[in-house]
Amino acid sequence: MSDTGSPLSEDRPTVDQPLTVDAPFDPAGDQPDAIEQLVSGYERGYDEQTLLGVTGSGKTNTVSWVLEQLDKPTLIIAHNKTLAAQLYEEFRELCPDNAVEYFVSYYNYYQPEAYVEQTDTFIDKELSINDEIDRLRHSATRSLLTRDDVIVVASVSAIYGLGDPTNYGGMALELSVGDQVGRDELLAELVDRNYERNDVDFMQGTFRVRGDTVEVFPMYGRYAVRFEFWGDEIDRILKIDPLEGEVKSDDPAAMIHPAEHYSYADDQLDNAIDEIEQLKDERVSYFERQGDLVAAQRIEERTTFDLEMLRETGYCSGIENYSVHFSDRQSGNAPYTLLDYFPDDFLTVIDESHQTIPQTKGQYAGDKSRKDSLVGNGFRLPTAYDNRPLTFEEFREKTDKTLYVSATPGDFEREHSSQIVEQIVRPTHLVDPEIEVTSASGQVEDLMDRIDSRIDQDERTLVTTLTKRMAEDLTEYLEEAGVEVAYMHDETDTLERHEIIRDLRLGNIDVLVGINLLREGLDIPEVSLVAILDADQEGFLRSETTLVQTMGRAARNINGEVVLYADEMTDSMQSAIDETSRRRQIQREYNEEHGFEPKTIDKPVSDMNLPGSQTDATSVGGEDVTTEQEALELIERLEDQMDQAAANLEFELAADIRDRVSELRREYDADGGDTGIVPETEEFWSRVRTVILPPAASVGSKLAADLNVLAVGSRGSDSVGSHTPVYRRLVA
């Protein structure tokens, strides 16, 4: 963990200073005016504003300068992990002396539990937790509770349930040199905060003991904390690098926050267990009255198992489904989320708001639909409903001042913003492309002539179609005509996408064909022509927002041009043309007034901010294997690269590598020797009853009873079989 390139901030809870931007350039173009208008708007009491910034106008930098002047904790929400990771890296570079944090879902992949009533199919929860992101989440909440100069870049994970911030902050362990604290007392306090003792594999969330020395590796830090005792007194507190063993600092005090966001004091745990037990009995009675004995058995067995885990360990898998019992809120109230860790006065920035707002609105309904089936069939207690995302109305209530950022703000932003600040003039002085509308009849032949002209000028072309079939046919036609062309579609993985864009920039490809070319990484300065086929076919792909965004793909080149193939002028086309022409006129007038001459952006091919550009993925693509042994060797290399991609916050690449591994395992039956769980024999369960049950009974009669149920359930019950490995580990 000594790597200075680690995304984890140093553990500096006492450091607090104003937000400061360290940019390699000063505001230019429309940026100074936009900054002044936005800051003065908030100072006048505006709660909601919109920054309408064209593609390439430096919206991220403008936001950073606004934050610098407002100087308050800020939440920045993006609509996917990849975009959030890019923003996180940008703000870390712009604000190196402040706490820039990253908060997204910590799953590499996640399949939530669900029940399909039509086929009587229960889909168990399947997940893989990314430990690095879990640490970053803890770093974010820790910073919010200990300092004010905080910027948190998040996905919509910010509106999902999280532990009570009062408990999380209240359980922080504050220790100073000279405190009268016994070593064993400290160990007990750490266990209460969900830290685990591990003297061998020292990692975040663990502690180790060596004589009168206790070392704790907080969940959120790059460094561990060493407590040296003299009798029952803390004699020294050191911050150390666990990898190198090097002492980083000698501190007078240390603060250790819990290792889990769901950490609770003993009295809270006891009260929660009583409430859950009572609700379980009520639910069992309800299902029995309904005549649904299967559901009654399910809810009793599943809840009893969770209760025993809570009693014995203070934690259980899926504890978030019981979160309402551990807090002071009532069932139905808004859950605690990341927003509750912010102080009362903070700023929310919603990036790409035309996409992020609809996504935020849809989270609650999707979650409730899944929970309806689980609760109604006895897989969860009704309080599982309280483990949910915020509704959009609750989200707006919890946010204070909001800044919407988009090149094409939606109706919501326009209706609710006190003012819309435009950032039309780019710092590079490039203008929006010229637009031409031509007949859709003979569009392919006309397109060929335009492509040839661009090839002669060593420039590239993007072509958007409406359907896959049309894109495939057009690609084939262009190939037969001798044009170097590639087709990008929804099944193009991150690796192929990276190579296609690189080849396009290098000139190995002259034309890129696709249906929706609005994803990250397609702002390519070599592209001077964007052709939109069948532009008059109204719909999502030919809406005003999509057309304006697509036209902007030609705005990085001085010769940028857009051609719309259409036989009639639709309302969306007219609005998009009018808006782009208006922006172009403003930009040209500004350049003429100030004597600026626009130039095509000079961007080295190696300087690409694409998902997957940081990870060495040379062996991920089309490496051929012919035997199971070769497949196993490739899988091992791929899994290393998957971990590397996840550590680099390149989640699309990590997911693509995971899919490649799954394909290899299926194709070569390369399961690494995992034969699964062999059904237990009657002899095994007889041994369980005669050998394991007596000591288990001394721990708790219900646990013994549950083990007996499991012995029967493994041979017939529909809902307890998946728990047997857990119980086996529990009593081993």
Tab-separated table of C-alpha atoms in Angstrom, residues 77-277:
chain	number	residue	atom	x	y	z
A	77	ILE	CA	-23.239	12.315	-9.474
A	78	ALA	CA	-22.607	10.601	-12.824
A	79	HIS	CA	-24.850	8.086	-14.569
A	80	ASN	CA	-22.341	5.213	-14.765
A	81	LYS	CA	-19.200	3.932	-13.081
A	82	THR	CA	-16.970	4.622	-16.067
A	83	LEU	CA	-17.912	8.279	-16.307
A	84	ALA	CA	-17.652	8.605	-12.518
A	85	ALA	CA	-14.130	7.161	-12.631
A	86	GLN	CA	-13.102	9.645	-15.330
A	87	LEU	CA	-14.495	12.569	-13.329
A	88	TYR	CA	-12.804	11.278	-10.181
A	89	GLU	CA	-9.421	11.231	-11.891
A	90	GLU	CA	-9.968	14.712	-13.350
A	91	PHE	CA	-10.939	16.261	-10.006
A	92	ARG	CA	-8.054	14.541	-8.234
A	93	GLU	CA	-5.705	16.273	-10.665
A	94	LEU	CA	-7.493	19.615	-10.356
A	95	CYS	CA	-7.721	19.551	-6.537
A	96	PRO	CA	-4.638	17.620	-5.362
A	97	ASP	CA	-4.602	19.154	-1.872
A	98	ASN	CA	-8.222	18.369	-1.035
A	99	ALA	CA	-10.124	15.176	-0.251
A	100	VAL	CA	-11.457	13.985	-3.609
A	101	GLU	CA	-13.309	10.730	-2.980
A	102	TYR	CA	-14.987	8.021	-5.065
A	103	PHE	CA	-18.271	6.344	-4.115
A	104	VAL	CA	-19.841	3.749	-6.405
A	105	SER	CA	-21.290	0.287	-5.958
A	106	TYR	CA	-18.544	-1.970	-4.625
A	107	TYR	CA	-19.627	-4.990	-6.654
A	108	ASN	CA	-17.573	-6.207	-9.607
A	109	TYR	CA	-20.819	-7.862	-10.585
A	110	TYR	CA	-24.092	-8.225	-8.731
A	111	GLN	CA	-27.132	-10.412	-9.238
A	112	PRO	CA	-29.712	-9.467	-6.591
A	113	GLU	CA	-31.913	-12.146	-5.129
A	114	ALA	CA	-35.260	-12.455	-6.879
A	115	TYR	CA	-38.204	-14.811	-7.157
A	116	VAL	CA	-40.011	-15.524	-10.430
A	117	GLU	CA	-43.504	-16.640	-9.477
A	118	GLN	CA	-44.505	-17.829	-12.949
A	119	THR	CA	-41.833	-20.539	-12.954
A	120	ASP	CA	-41.428	-20.927	-9.160
A	121	THR	CA	-37.760	-20.016	-9.533
A	122	PHE	CA	-35.685	-18.424	-6.787
A	123	ILE	CA	-32.562	-16.646	-8.024
A	124	ASP	CA	-30.054	-16.446	-5.199
A	125	LYS	CA	-27.900	-13.391	-4.717
A	126	GLU	CA	-24.585	-13.654	-6.547
A	127	LEU	CA	-21.913	-11.041	-6.201
A	128	SER	CA	-18.234	-10.271	-6.192
A	129	ILE	CA	-17.120	-7.423	-3.944
A	130	ASN	CA	-14.281	-5.179	-5.058
A	131	ASP	CA	-12.273	-4.619	-1.879
A	132	GLU	CA	-10.539	-1.544	-3.285
A	133	ILE	CA	-13.865	0.197	-3.978
A	134	ASP	CA	-15.135	-0.823	-0.544
A	135	ARG	CA	-12.129	0.971	0.947
A	136	LEU	CA	-12.797	4.013	-1.226
A	137	ARG	CA	-16.390	4.116	0.011
A	138	HIS	CA	-15.173	4.089	3.610
A	139	SER	CA	-12.642	6.777	2.736
A	140	ALA	CA	-15.474	8.943	1.396
A	141	THR	CA	-17.662	8.651	4.494
A	142	ARG	CA	-14.655	9.090	6.783
A	143	SER	CA	-13.644	12.305	5.008
A	144	LEU	CA	-17.192	13.675	5.151
A	145	LEU	CA	-17.276	13.187	8.932
A	146	THR	CA	-13.824	14.613	9.638
A	147	ARG	CA	-13.198	17.489	7.203
A	148	ASP	CA	-14.969	20.075	5.044
A	149	ASP	CA	-12.809	20.271	1.892
A	150	VAL	CA	-14.415	17.184	0.362
A	151	ILE	CA	-15.526	16.387	-3.181
A	152	VAL	CA	-17.247	13.018	-3.595
A	153	VAL	CA	-17.708	11.690	-7.125
A	154	ALA	CA	-20.456	9.067	-7.099
A	155	SER	CA	-22.791	7.020	-9.226
A	156	VAL	CA	-26.475	6.532	-8.372
A	157	SER	CA	-25.170	4.278	-5.602
A	158	ALA	CA	-25.281	7.515	-3.589
A	159	ILE	CA	-29.082	7.185	-3.244
A	160	TYR	CA	-29.011	3.573	-1.996
A	161	GLY	CA	-29.189	2.575	1.649
A	162	LEU	CA	-26.127	2.972	3.847
A	163	GLY	CA	-25.556	2.664	7.577
A	164	ASP	CA	-26.783	5.342	9.971
A	165	PRO	CA	-24.143	8.127	9.954
A	166	THR	CA	-24.862	8.826	13.624
A	167	ASN	CA	-23.892	5.266	14.538
A	168	TYR	CA	-20.922	5.266	12.165
A	169	GLY	CA	-19.568	8.515	13.568
A	170	GLY	CA	-20.544	7.760	17.150
A	171	MET	CA	-18.674	4.459	17.144
A	172	ALA	CA	-15.430	6.108	16.038
A	173	LEU	CA	-12.664	5.168	18.453
A	174	GLU	CA	-10.645	8.233	19.510
A	175	LEU	CA	-7.347	7.395	21.196
A	176	SER	CA	-4.490	9.620	22.358
A	177	VAL	CA	-1.046	9.077	23.776
A	178	GLY	CA	-1.354	8.750	27.554
A	179	ASP	CA	-4.909	7.334	27.517
A	180	GLN	CA	-5.529	4.676	30.143
A	181	VAL	CA	-6.698	1.854	27.884
A	182	GLY	CA	-5.691	-1.764	28.400
A	183	ARG	CA	-4.525	-3.806	25.456
A	184	ASP	CA	-7.316	-6.350	25.843
A	185	GLU	CA	-9.849	-3.550	26.200
A	186	LEU	CA	-8.680	-2.083	22.885
A	187	LEU	CA	-8.989	-5.488	21.198
A	188	ALA	CA	-12.575	-5.805	22.431
A	189	GLU	CA	-13.386	-2.311	21.159
A	190	LEU	CA	-11.995	-3.184	17.712
A	191	VAL	CA	-14.040	-6.380	17.522
A	192	ASP	CA	-17.164	-4.391	18.417
A	193	ARG	CA	-16.402	-2.220	15.393
A	194	ASN	CA	-16.267	-5.242	13.075
A	195	TYR	CA	-12.471	-5.442	12.818
A	196	GLU	CA	-11.086	-8.973	12.591
A	197	ARG	CA	-7.873	-10.253	14.108
A	198	ASN	CA	-5.461	-11.589	11.502
A	199	ASP	CA	-1.811	-11.901	12.474
A	200	VAL	CA	-0.863	-13.411	9.096
A	201	ASP	CA	-2.707	-11.638	6.290
A	202	PHE	CA	-2.746	-8.009	7.450
A	203	MET	CA	-5.190	-6.042	5.309
A	204	GLN	CA	-7.751	-3.281	5.621
A	205	GLY	CA	-10.369	-4.108	8.230
A	206	THR	CA	-8.049	-6.264	10.354
A	207	PHE	CA	-5.722	-5.893	13.346
A	208	ARG	CA	-2.780	-7.887	14.651
A	209	VAL	CA	-1.179	-8.232	18.062
A	210	ARG	CA	2.490	-8.573	18.921
A	211	GLY	CA	3.097	-8.505	22.665
A	212	ASP	CA	2.273	-5.013	23.934
A	213	THR	CA	1.848	-3.680	20.394
A	214	VAL	CA	-1.445	-3.570	18.504
A	215	GLU	CA	-1.550	-2.646	14.811
A	216	VAL	CA	-4.852	-1.674	13.184
A	217	PHE	CA	-5.370	-1.352	9.437
A	218	PRO	CA	-8.391	0.975	9.017
A	219	MET	CA	-10.794	0.271	6.170
A	220	TYR	CA	-10.246	3.688	4.664
A	221	GLY	CA	-6.512	4.331	5.008
A	222	ARG	CA	-3.346	3.755	3.035
A	223	TYR	CA	-1.412	3.241	6.248
A	224	ALA	CA	-1.897	1.184	9.401
A	225	VAL	CA	-1.875	2.579	12.935
A	226	ARG	CA	0.419	1.073	15.582
A	227	PHE	CA	-0.438	1.418	19.279
A	228	GLU	CA	2.428	0.723	21.684
A	229	PHE	CA	1.447	0.087	25.322
A	230	TRP	CA	3.250	0.570	28.614
A	231	GLY	CA	1.119	-1.417	30.970
A	232	ASP	CA	-2.447	-0.133	30.553
A	233	GLU	CA	-1.371	3.162	29.039
A	234	ILE	CA	-0.924	4.067	25.363
A	235	ASP	CA	2.724	5.022	25.168
A	236	ARG	CA	3.033	5.777	21.453
A	237	ILE	CA	0.918	6.020	18.294
A	238	LEU	CA	2.636	5.518	14.944
A	239	LYS	CA	1.429	5.509	11.355
A	240	ILE	CA	3.203	2.773	9.387
A	241	ASP	CA	3.417	1.405	5.867
A	242	PRO	CA	2.324	-2.258	6.236
A	243	LEU	CA	4.199	-3.361	3.120
A	244	GLU	CA	7.589	-1.840	3.872
A	245	GLY	CA	7.247	-1.594	7.649
A	246	GLU	CA	8.355	2.024	7.431
A	247	VAL	CA	7.150	4.515	10.040
A	248	LYS	CA	5.402	7.412	8.295
A	249	SER	CA	4.601	9.583	11.277
A	250	ASP	CA	4.536	9.746	15.051
A	251	ASP	CA	1.060	11.023	15.977
A	252	PRO	CA	-0.364	12.332	19.249
A	253	ALA	CA	-3.786	10.809	18.547
A	254	ALA	CA	-5.717	8.570	16.159
A	255	MET	CA	-9.341	8.062	15.205
A	256	ILE	CA	-10.535	4.626	14.076
A	257	HIS	CA	-13.928	4.404	12.378
A	258	PRO	CA	-15.836	1.098	12.126
A	259	ALA	CA	-14.899	-1.464	9.475
A	260	GLU	CA	-18.532	-1.717	8.332
A	261	HIS	CA	-21.060	1.012	7.643
A	262	TYR	CA	-23.589	-1.226	9.374
A	263	SER	CA	-21.965	-1.245	12.824
A	264	TYR	CA	-24.051	-1.018	15.970
A	265	ALA	CA	-23.699	-0.904	19.727
A	266	ASP	CA	-24.754	-3.943	21.778
A	267	ASP	CA	-27.988	-2.391	23.050
A	268	GLN	CA	-29.058	-1.500	19.506
A	269	LEU	CA	-28.286	-5.028	18.379
A	270	ASP	CA	-30.355	-6.556	21.195
A	271	ASN	CA	-33.330	-4.305	20.460
A	272	ALA	CA	-33.116	-5.059	16.730
A	273	ILE	CA	-33.015	-8.810	17.343
A	274	ASP	CA	-36.140	-8.567	19.519
A	275	GLU	CA	-37.975	-6.591	16.828
A	276	ILE	CA	-36.927	-8.973	14.056
A	277	GLU	CA	-37.961	-11.982	16.156
